GROMACS .gro file of C-alpha atoms in nm:
model
  413
    1MET     CA    1  12.581  10.218   7.695
    2LEU     CA    2  12.299  10.461   7.642
    3LYS     CA    3  12.386  10.814   7.543
    4PRO     CA    4  12.386  11.070   7.685
    5VAL     CA    5  12.574  10.934   7.985
    6PRO     CA    6  12.363  11.110   8.256
    7LEU     CA    7  12.053  10.937   8.121
    8PHE     CA    8  12.222  10.596   8.132
    9ILE     CA    9  12.357  10.640   8.485
   10GLY     CA   10  12.031  10.793   8.620
   11LEU     CA   11  11.823  10.501   8.491
   12ARG     CA   12  12.083  10.252   8.616
   13TYR     CA   13  12.058  10.395   8.967
   14ILE     CA   14  11.683  10.322   8.963
   15ALA     CA   15  11.718   9.959   8.852
   16ALA     CA   16  12.036   9.862   9.039
   17ARG     CA   17  12.036   9.691   9.379
   18ARG     CA   18  12.135   9.913   9.663
   19ARG     CA   19  12.324   9.840   9.977
   20GLN     CA   20  12.078  10.049  10.176
   21GLN     CA   21  11.731   9.900  10.147
   22PHE     CA   22  11.581  10.206  10.312
   23ILE     CA   23  11.657  10.416  10.004
   24SER     CA   24  11.484  10.157   9.786
   25PHE     CA   25  11.183  10.170  10.016
   26ILE     CA   26  11.166  10.551   9.992
   27ASN     CA   27  11.188  10.533   9.612
   28GLY     CA   28  10.912  10.274   9.597
   29PHE     CA   29  10.700  10.473   9.840
   30SER     CA   30  10.748  10.785   9.629
   31LEU     CA   31  10.646  10.601   9.312
   32LEU     CA   32  10.342  10.449   9.484
   33GLY     CA   33  10.238  10.784   9.631
   34MET     CA   34  10.261  10.952   9.292
   35ALA     CA   35  10.057  10.674   9.131
   36LEU     CA   36   9.787  10.689   9.400
   37GLY     CA   37   9.768  11.067   9.379
   38VAL     CA   38   9.725  11.070   9.002
   39LEU     CA   39   9.478  10.781   9.017
   40ALA     CA   40   9.266  10.955   9.282
   41LEU     CA   41   9.268  11.282   9.088
   42ILE     CA   42   9.158  11.121   8.761
   43VAL     CA   43   8.883  10.914   8.925
   44VAL     CA   44   8.747  11.202   9.135
   45THR     CA   45   8.750  11.452   8.847
   46SER     CA   46   8.572  11.191   8.631
   47VAL     CA   47   8.303  11.150   8.898
   48MET     CA   48   8.260  11.528   8.925
   49ASN     CA   49   8.234  11.548   8.545
   50GLY     CA   50   7.974  11.272   8.557
   51PHE     CA   51   7.760  11.458   8.811
   52ASP     CA   52   7.792  11.778   8.608
   53ARG     CA   53   7.681  11.591   8.295
   54GLU     CA   54   7.387  11.430   8.473
   55LEU     CA   55   7.265  11.759   8.615
   56LYS     CA   56   7.293  11.937   8.281
   57THR     CA   57   7.127  11.652   8.094
   58ARG     CA   58   6.838  11.618   8.337
   59ILE     CA   59   6.775  11.982   8.419
   60LEU     CA   60   6.834  12.131   8.075
   61SER     CA   61   6.622  11.865   7.908
   62VAL     CA   62   6.329  12.012   8.103
   63VAL     CA   63   6.434  12.372   8.166
   64PRO     CA   64   6.446  12.577   7.842
   65HIS     CA   65   6.783  12.704   7.727
   66GLY     CA   66   6.672  13.065   7.734
   67PHE     CA   67   6.393  13.309   7.822
   68ILE     CA   68   6.294  13.633   7.651
   69GLU     CA   69   6.050  13.861   7.833
   70ARG     CA   70   5.876  14.186   7.743
   71ASP     CA   71   5.788  14.459   7.990
   72GLY     CA   72   5.413  14.465   8.034
   73GLY     CA   73   5.368  14.130   7.864
   74LEU     CA   74   5.360  14.009   7.505
   75GLN     CA   75   5.036  14.032   7.307
   76ASP     CA   76   5.108  13.856   6.977
   77TRP     CA   77   5.361  13.594   7.088
   78ARG     CA   78   5.328  13.378   6.774
   79GLU     CA   79   5.472  13.649   6.547
   80THR     CA   80   5.761  13.708   6.788
   81ALA     CA   81   5.820  13.333   6.811
   82GLN     CA   82   5.847  13.309   6.433
   83GLN     CA   83   6.102  13.593   6.429
   84LEU     CA   84   6.312  13.415   6.691
   85GLU     CA   85   6.292  13.077   6.522
   86ARG     CA   86   6.450  13.232   6.215
   87GLN     CA   87   6.757  13.325   6.421
   88PRO     CA   88   7.065  13.097   6.403
   89HIS     CA   89   7.072  12.799   6.644
   90ILE     CA   90   6.714  12.852   6.776
   91GLU     CA   91   6.500  12.544   6.717
   92ALA     CA   92   6.172  12.637   6.887
   93ALA     CA   93   5.994  12.891   7.107
   94SER     CA   94   5.698  12.853   7.342
   95PRO     CA   95   5.507  13.112   7.552
   96PHE     CA   96   5.515  13.116   7.931
   97VAL     CA   97   5.378  13.291   8.237
   98LYS     CA   98   5.545  13.224   8.567
   99GLY     CA   99   5.526  13.328   8.929
  100PHE     CA  100   5.574  13.209   9.285
  101ALA     CA  101   5.301  13.081   9.512
  102LEU     CA  102   5.228  12.876   9.822
  103LEU     CA  103   5.072  12.537   9.749
  104SER     CA  104   4.860  12.378  10.022
  105ALA     CA  105   4.692  12.040  10.053
  106ASN     CA  106   4.616  11.792  10.333
  107SER     CA  107   4.746  12.034  10.601
  108ASN     CA  108   5.078  12.056  10.416
  109SER     CA  109   5.221  12.369  10.255
  110GLN     CA  110   5.515  12.421  10.022
  111GLY     CA  111   5.646  12.717   9.828
  112ALA     CA  112   5.695  12.659   9.456
  113GLN     CA  113   5.728  12.827   9.120
  114PHE     CA  114   5.423  12.782   8.900
  115GLN     CA  115   5.467  12.801   8.525
  116GLY     CA  116   5.189  12.865   8.281
  117VAL     CA  117   5.266  12.664   7.967
  118ASP     CA  118   5.108  12.592   7.630
  119PRO     CA  119   5.065  12.211   7.605
  120ALA     CA  120   5.077  12.232   7.224
  121THR     CA  121   5.419  12.399   7.197
  122LEU     CA  122   5.582  12.301   7.528
  123PRO     CA  123   5.719  11.967   7.393
  124ASN     CA  124   5.924  12.167   7.141
  125VAL     CA  125   6.127  12.336   7.415
  126SER     CA  126   6.102  12.096   7.710
  127ALA     CA  127   6.105  11.719   7.756
  128VAL     CA  128   5.899  11.728   8.075
  129GLY     CA  129   5.621  11.538   7.899
  130GLU     CA  130   5.858  11.243   7.858
  131HIS     CA  131   5.907  11.228   8.236
  132MET     CA  132   5.543  11.202   8.339
  133ILE     CA  133   5.489  10.919   8.586
  134MET     CA  134   5.118  10.999   8.640
  135GLY     CA  135   4.873  11.175   8.414
  136SER     CA  136   4.949  11.380   8.104
  137LEU     CA  137   5.026  11.739   8.007
  138ASP     CA  138   4.738  11.730   7.758
  139THR     CA  139   4.494  11.771   8.049
  140LEU     CA  140   4.618  12.129   8.104
  141GLN     CA  141   4.335  12.287   7.910
  142PRO     CA  142   4.215  12.651   7.943
  143ARG     CA  143   3.982  12.717   8.237
  144SER     CA  144   4.022  12.358   8.356
  145TYR     CA  145   4.245  12.473   8.644
  146GLN     CA  146   4.446  12.154   8.635
  147ILE     CA  147   4.799  12.140   8.776
  148VAL     CA  148   5.097  11.908   8.721
  149LEU     CA  149   5.343  11.873   9.009
  150GLY     CA  150   5.699  11.752   9.045
  151ARG     CA  151   5.736  11.416   9.219
  152ILE     CA  152   5.893  11.547   9.539
  153LEU     CA  153   5.651  11.841   9.555
  154ALA     CA  154   5.357  11.599   9.526
  155GLN     CA  155   5.506  11.384   9.803
  156GLN     CA  156   5.551  11.685  10.029
  157LEU     CA  157   5.188  11.786   9.974
  158ASN     CA  158   5.078  11.421   9.999
  159VAL     CA  159   4.856  11.441   9.692
  160VAL     CA  160   4.783  11.219   9.392
  161PRO     CA  161   4.602  11.295   9.065
  162GLY     CA  162   4.240  11.388   9.125
  163GLU     CA  163   4.298  11.564   9.457
  164THR     CA  164   4.278  11.938   9.516
  165VAL     CA  165   4.562  12.182   9.575
  166ILE     CA  166   4.512  12.542   9.688
  167LEU     CA  167   4.744  12.792   9.519
  168THR     CA  168   4.798  13.114   9.718
  169LEU     CA  169   4.965  13.411   9.551
  170PRO     CA  170   5.183  13.659   9.744
  171GLU     CA  171   4.917  13.926   9.684
  172VAL     CA  172   4.597  14.035   9.856
  173THR     CA  173   4.253  14.131   9.731
  174ILE     CA  174   4.075  14.425   9.898
  175THR     CA  175   3.700  14.381   9.926
  176PRO     CA  176   3.427  14.552  10.133
  177ALA     CA  177   3.447  14.251  10.365
  178GLY     CA  178   3.820  14.301  10.425
  179ILE     CA  179   4.160  14.204  10.290
  180PHE     CA  180   4.197  13.848  10.166
  181PRO     CA  181   4.485  13.660  10.006
  182ARG     CA  182   4.441  13.565   9.642
  183THR     CA  183   4.383  13.191   9.621
  184LYS     CA  184   4.267  12.944   9.358
  185ARG     CA  185   4.182  12.576   9.374
  186PHE     CA  186   4.352  12.343   9.127
  187THR     CA  187   4.301  11.975   9.060
  188VAL     CA  188   4.614  11.762   9.038
  189ALA     CA  189   4.628  11.624   8.683
  190GLY     CA  190   4.968  11.457   8.682
  191VAL     CA  191   5.311  11.413   8.835
  192PHE     CA  192   5.649  11.429   8.660
  193SER     CA  193   5.988  11.305   8.777
  194VAL     CA  194   6.306  11.440   8.620
  195GLY     CA  195   6.548  11.336   8.892
  196ALA     CA  196   6.664  11.692   8.962
  197GLN     CA  197   6.579  11.996   9.172
  198VAL     CA  198   6.282  12.087   8.952
  199ASP     CA  199   6.095  11.789   9.100
  200GLN     CA  200   6.078  11.981   9.426
  201SER     CA  201   6.014  12.335   9.312
  202VAL     CA  202   5.805  12.348   8.991
  203ALA     CA  203   5.433  12.317   8.917
  204LEU     CA  204   5.278  12.347   8.569
  205ILE     CA  205   4.939  12.495   8.480
  206ASN     CA  206   4.774  12.609   8.158
  207ILE     CA  207   4.909  12.941   8.028
  208GLU     CA  208   4.563  13.105   8.011
  209ASP     CA  209   4.491  13.010   8.371
  210ALA     CA  210   4.829  13.149   8.474
  211ALA     CA  211   4.765  13.472   8.280
  212ARG     CA  212   4.441  13.525   8.472
  213LEU     CA  213   4.619  13.466   8.802
  214MET     CA  214   4.890  13.717   8.708
  215ARG     CA  215   4.633  13.961   8.561
  216LEU     CA  216   4.779  13.929   8.213
  217THR     CA  217   4.461  13.824   8.033
  218GLY     CA  218   4.531  13.794   7.661
  219ARG     CA  219   4.905  13.833   7.711
  220VAL     CA  220   5.204  13.622   7.808
  221GLN     CA  221   5.519  13.723   7.997
  222GLY     CA  222   5.753  13.605   7.723
  223LEU     CA  223   5.893  13.314   7.530
  224GLN     CA  224   6.109  13.021   7.636
  225LEU     CA  225   6.362  12.904   7.379
  226ARG     CA  226   6.523  12.581   7.272
  227PHE     CA  227   6.866  12.589   7.101
  228ASP     CA  228   7.031  12.321   6.889
  229ASP     CA  229   7.300  12.307   7.158
  230MET     CA  230   7.273  12.441   7.511
  231ASP     CA  231   7.617  12.607   7.485
  232ASN     CA  232   7.497  12.809   7.186
  233ALA     CA  233   7.247  12.983   7.415
  234LEU     CA  234   7.525  13.146   7.617
  235GLY     CA  235   7.542  13.514   7.525
  236ARG     CA  236   7.304  13.485   7.230
  237VAL     CA  237   6.972  13.514   7.416
  238SER     CA  238   7.040  13.870   7.530
  239LEU     CA  239   7.152  13.967   7.179
  240TYR     CA  240   6.835  13.827   7.023
  241ALA     CA  241   6.627  14.010   7.286
  242GLN     CA  242   6.797  14.341   7.207
  243ALA     CA  243   6.725  14.286   6.838
  244LEU     CA  244   6.352  14.266   6.917
  245GLY     CA  245   6.346  14.604   7.093
  246GLU     CA  246   6.443  14.793   7.405
  247GLU     CA  247   6.142  14.663   7.602
  248PHE     CA  248   6.267  14.303   7.565
  249SER     CA  249   6.515  14.135   7.797
  250GLY     CA  250   6.682  13.794   7.770
  251GLU     CA  251   6.827  13.539   8.006
  252ASP     CA  252   6.998  13.209   7.924
  253TRP     CA  253   7.026  12.896   8.136
  254SER     CA  254   7.358  13.008   8.286
  255HIS     CA  255   7.163  13.275   8.478
  256SER     CA  256   6.860  13.070   8.576
  257GLN     CA  257   7.054  12.754   8.663
  258GLY     CA  258   7.411  12.886   8.665
  259SER     CA  259   7.451  12.895   9.043
  260LEU     CA  260   7.404  12.518   9.062
  261PHE     CA  261   7.658  12.443   8.791
  262GLN     CA  262   7.901  12.700   8.933
  263ALA     CA  263   7.874  12.524   9.269
  264VAL     CA  264   7.958  12.190   9.105
  265LYS     CA  265   8.252  12.350   8.922
  266MET     CA  266   8.380  12.512   9.242
  267GLU     CA  267   8.349  12.183   9.429
  268LYS     CA  268   8.548  12.007   9.157
  269THR     CA  269   8.821  12.271   9.179
  270VAL     CA  270   8.846  12.252   9.559
  271VAL     CA  271   8.852  11.872   9.564
  272THR     CA  272   9.119  11.869   9.293
  273LEU     CA  273   9.338  12.111   9.488
  274MET     CA  274   9.300  11.900   9.803
  275LEU     CA  275   9.395  11.580   9.621
  276LEU     CA  276   9.699  11.752   9.472
  277ILE     CA  277   9.839  11.738   9.826
  278ILE     CA  278   9.888  11.363   9.773
  279VAL     CA  279  10.097  11.437   9.464
  280ALA     CA  280  10.291  11.703   9.656
  281VAL     CA  281  10.369  11.455   9.936
  282ALA     CA  282  10.496  11.206   9.678
  283ALA     CA  283  10.715  11.481   9.532
  284PHE     CA  284  10.858  11.553   9.879
  285ASN     CA  285  10.934  11.183   9.911
  286ILE     CA  286  11.134  11.210   9.589
  287VAL     CA  287  11.336  11.489   9.751
  288SER     CA  288  11.404  11.268  10.055
  289ALA     CA  289  11.502  10.971   9.840
  290LEU     CA  290  11.742  11.177   9.629
  291VAL     CA  291  11.904  11.341   9.932
  292LEU     CA  292  11.973  10.996  10.076
  293MET     CA  293  12.094  10.873   9.737
  294VAL     CA  294  12.336  11.166   9.704
  295ALA     CA  295  12.477  11.093  10.050
  296ASP     CA  296  12.513  10.724   9.960
  297LYS     CA  297  12.677  10.793   9.622
  298ARG     CA  298  12.931  11.057   9.724
  299SER     CA  299  13.224  10.837   9.626
  300ASP     CA  300  13.059  10.742   9.295
  301ILE     CA  301  13.003  11.110   9.222
  302ALA     CA  302  13.370  11.184   9.295
  303VAL     CA  303  13.485  10.905   9.061
  304LEU     CA  304  13.253  11.026   8.785
  305ARG     CA  305  13.389  11.378   8.825
  306THR     CA  306  13.749  11.252   8.796
  307LEU     CA  307  13.649  11.061   8.482
  308GLY     CA  308  13.546  11.388   8.321
  309LEU     CA  309  13.177  11.443   8.398
  310THR     CA  310  13.094  11.807   8.458
  311SER     CA  311  12.886  11.944   8.747
  312ARG     CA  312  12.596  11.992   8.509
  313GLN     CA  313  12.612  11.627   8.400
  314ILE     CA  314  12.619  11.510   8.762
  315MET     CA  315  12.315  11.722   8.828
  316ALA     CA  316  12.145  11.571   8.523
  317VAL     CA  317  12.204  11.218   8.659
  318PHE     CA  318  11.991  11.280   8.967
  319VAL     CA  319  11.734  11.486   8.778
  320VAL     CA  320  11.687  11.184   8.549
  321GLN     CA  321  11.658  10.947   8.844
  322GLY     CA  322  11.403  11.154   9.037
  323SER     CA  323  11.202  11.249   8.729
  324ALA     CA  324  11.187  10.886   8.617
  325ILE     CA  325  11.037  10.785   8.952
  326GLY     CA  326  10.773  11.058   8.923
  327ILE     CA  327  10.695  10.990   8.556
  328ILE     CA  328  10.664  10.614   8.605
  329GLY     CA  329  10.437  10.669   8.905
  330ALA     CA  330  10.228  10.933   8.727
  331PHE     CA  331  10.169  10.728   8.412
  332SER     CA  332  10.101  10.411   8.612
  333GLY     CA  333   9.841  10.599   8.817
  334ALA     CA  334   9.693  10.751   8.501
  335ALA     CA  335   9.657  10.408   8.338
  336LEU     CA  336   9.483  10.263   8.645
  337GLY     CA  337   9.273  10.578   8.685
  338LEU     CA  338   9.159  10.553   8.323
  339LEU     CA  339   9.052  10.191   8.367
  340ILE     CA  340   8.863  10.269   8.689
  341ALA     CA  341   8.702  10.589   8.555
  342LEU     CA  342   8.572  10.416   8.241
  343ASN     CA  343   8.422  10.129   8.443
  344LEU     CA  344   8.339  10.302   8.771
  345THR     CA  345   7.961  10.284   8.733
  346ASP     CA  346   7.977   9.908   8.667
  347ILE     CA  347   8.224   9.855   8.953
  348VAL     CA  348   7.998  10.038   9.199
  349SER     CA  349   7.690   9.852   9.073
  350TRP     CA  350   7.873   9.522   9.119
  351ALA     CA  351   7.975   9.621   9.474
  352GLU     CA  352   7.616   9.724   9.556
  353GLY     CA  353   7.487   9.392   9.425
  354LEU     CA  354   7.748   9.206   9.628
  355THR     CA  355   7.675   9.387   9.954
  356GLY     CA  356   7.304   9.449   9.902
  357GLY     CA  357   7.345   9.818   9.991
  358LYS     CA  358   7.301  10.143   9.805
  359ILE     CA  359   7.557  10.423   9.795
  360PHE     CA  360   7.294  10.675   9.687
  361ASP     CA  361   6.944  10.605   9.813
  362PRO     CA  362   6.703  10.696   9.528
  363ARG     CA  363   6.454  10.818   9.790
  364VAL     CA  364   6.704  11.080   9.906
  365PHE     CA  365   6.932  11.161   9.612
  366PHE     CA  366   6.833  11.280   9.265
  367VAL     CA  367   7.116  11.075   9.108
  368SER     CA  368   7.090  10.722   9.245
  369TYR     CA  369   7.410  10.586   9.089
  370LEU     CA  370   7.773  10.700   9.065
  371PRO     CA  371   7.824  10.862   8.723
  372SER     CA  372   8.167  10.894   8.565
  373GLU     CA  373   8.287  11.080   8.257
  374PHE     CA  374   8.657  11.061   8.168
  375ARG     CA  375   8.793  11.369   7.992
  376VAL     CA  376   9.129  11.365   7.821
  377GLY     CA  377   9.187  11.732   7.904
  378ASP     CA  378   9.161  11.670   8.279
  379ALA     CA  379   9.400  11.374   8.257
  380VAL     CA  380   9.654  11.582   8.062
  381VAL     CA  381   9.640  11.857   8.326
  382VAL     CA  382   9.683  11.607   8.611
  383LEU     CA  383   9.977  11.435   8.438
  384SER     CA  384  10.141  11.768   8.356
  385VAL     CA  385  10.117  11.886   8.717
  386ALA     CA  386  10.251  11.556   8.849
  387VAL     CA  387  10.547  11.553   8.607
  388CYS     CA  388  10.629  11.918   8.680
  389MET     CA  389  10.620  11.855   9.056
  390SER     CA  390  10.849  11.554   9.011
  391LEU     CA  391  11.094  11.758   8.804
  392LEU     CA  392  11.100  12.046   9.053
  393ALA     CA  393  11.151  11.804   9.341
  394THR     CA  394  11.478  11.681   9.187
  395LEU     CA  395  11.646  12.020   9.145
  396PHE     CA  396  11.771  12.081   9.498
  397PRO     CA  397  11.917  11.731   9.564
  398ALA     CA  398  12.072  11.730   9.214
  399TRP     CA  399  12.227  12.071   9.275
  400ARG     CA  400  12.369  11.947   9.605
  401ALA     CA  401  12.522  11.648   9.425
  402ALA     CA  402  12.682  11.877   9.169
  403GLN     CA  403  12.852  12.075   9.448
  404ILE     CA  404  13.043  11.773   9.585
  405GLU     CA  405  13.420  11.811   9.542
  406PRO     CA  406  13.600  11.491   9.433
  407ALA     CA  407  13.896  11.537   9.667
  408GLU     CA  408  13.674  11.597   9.969
  409ALA     CA  409  13.452  11.301   9.890
  410LEU     CA  410  13.749  11.057   9.840
  411ARG     CA  411  13.955  11.174  10.140
  412TYR     CA  412  13.841  10.892  10.368
  413GLU     CA  413  13.779  10.624  10.101
   0.00000   0.00000   0.00000
């Protein structure tokens, strides 16, 4: 016999045949519910982690990790860039000028952010050149008034390289003939496709052309930075900007792109809380199963009490039984969830090939496949919550079992 005795009896109650098959069904249903809940939580959190990884990888490979600007513009940006590149974790710096404008072509109009960039130093801070599907960034030469568009932005304007786009600034020019909006014609030199929101909202032009548009001739707005790790940019950009002087200000990617990643994080939290309801239902089923088991085992409890088991030991018997159901279900679900999460992309691809359909249409969605990234920390949290819920669910039925008086239970036996 296993020792301690409550552990032996609690495990025996799980494995032994019962006269009432309904109790066995409730136990099995509780175990299955716990397994499904844990499985669903691990798979869904892995998918959310995968989307978060894809967005960060795609967006932050193109969007610099940080920006440092100077009030009134920066005259000698190369000297400032050298100072910044000597700071810990900063790998490169590149000048920029940016603004918002209305782009028009072929009777189509679309608002976008235009960025004036230096083709020579931009590859050091952004991988947008690696995502060109038409043309090249090298064509963005001074006074050429060439423009590179994101794929979706080019589709919305219905333009291809060689065609003209009219850029209209949110400013007006006052002349003797009247008030006119400030416009400039650009020739489309290329199209890039990152597979993220920037494809729809960003246009690139030469930094000198952008400086003329923004009336910053001979100056730039600031520098965009590349760190050795995107997480190292958090909090450091503002510190480095303060070190340069009071007229400098800094912003890292958590400010420029943080709302998107916060939305993904919030969605993951909400979905996780909703799926925890499945685990809670399984825990309630454990309560039901144990209440029925206590009613069925009243005489056994009385005999055990007369043999010398204390109320606390009787309580431990049913805590062991209920907890074992929850733990077996939780770890079974975790094992299946791990297998599915690690192979989810291949499973979905196989299903798409079998049915001929697409879960995410690449013409509509930026991410055209189902990404998955299993994280041990998430699995540990899910398992801990499931085990704790199972343990808490056993306390009331076990306490009720411990209150049974032997004489009362054996009166009619």
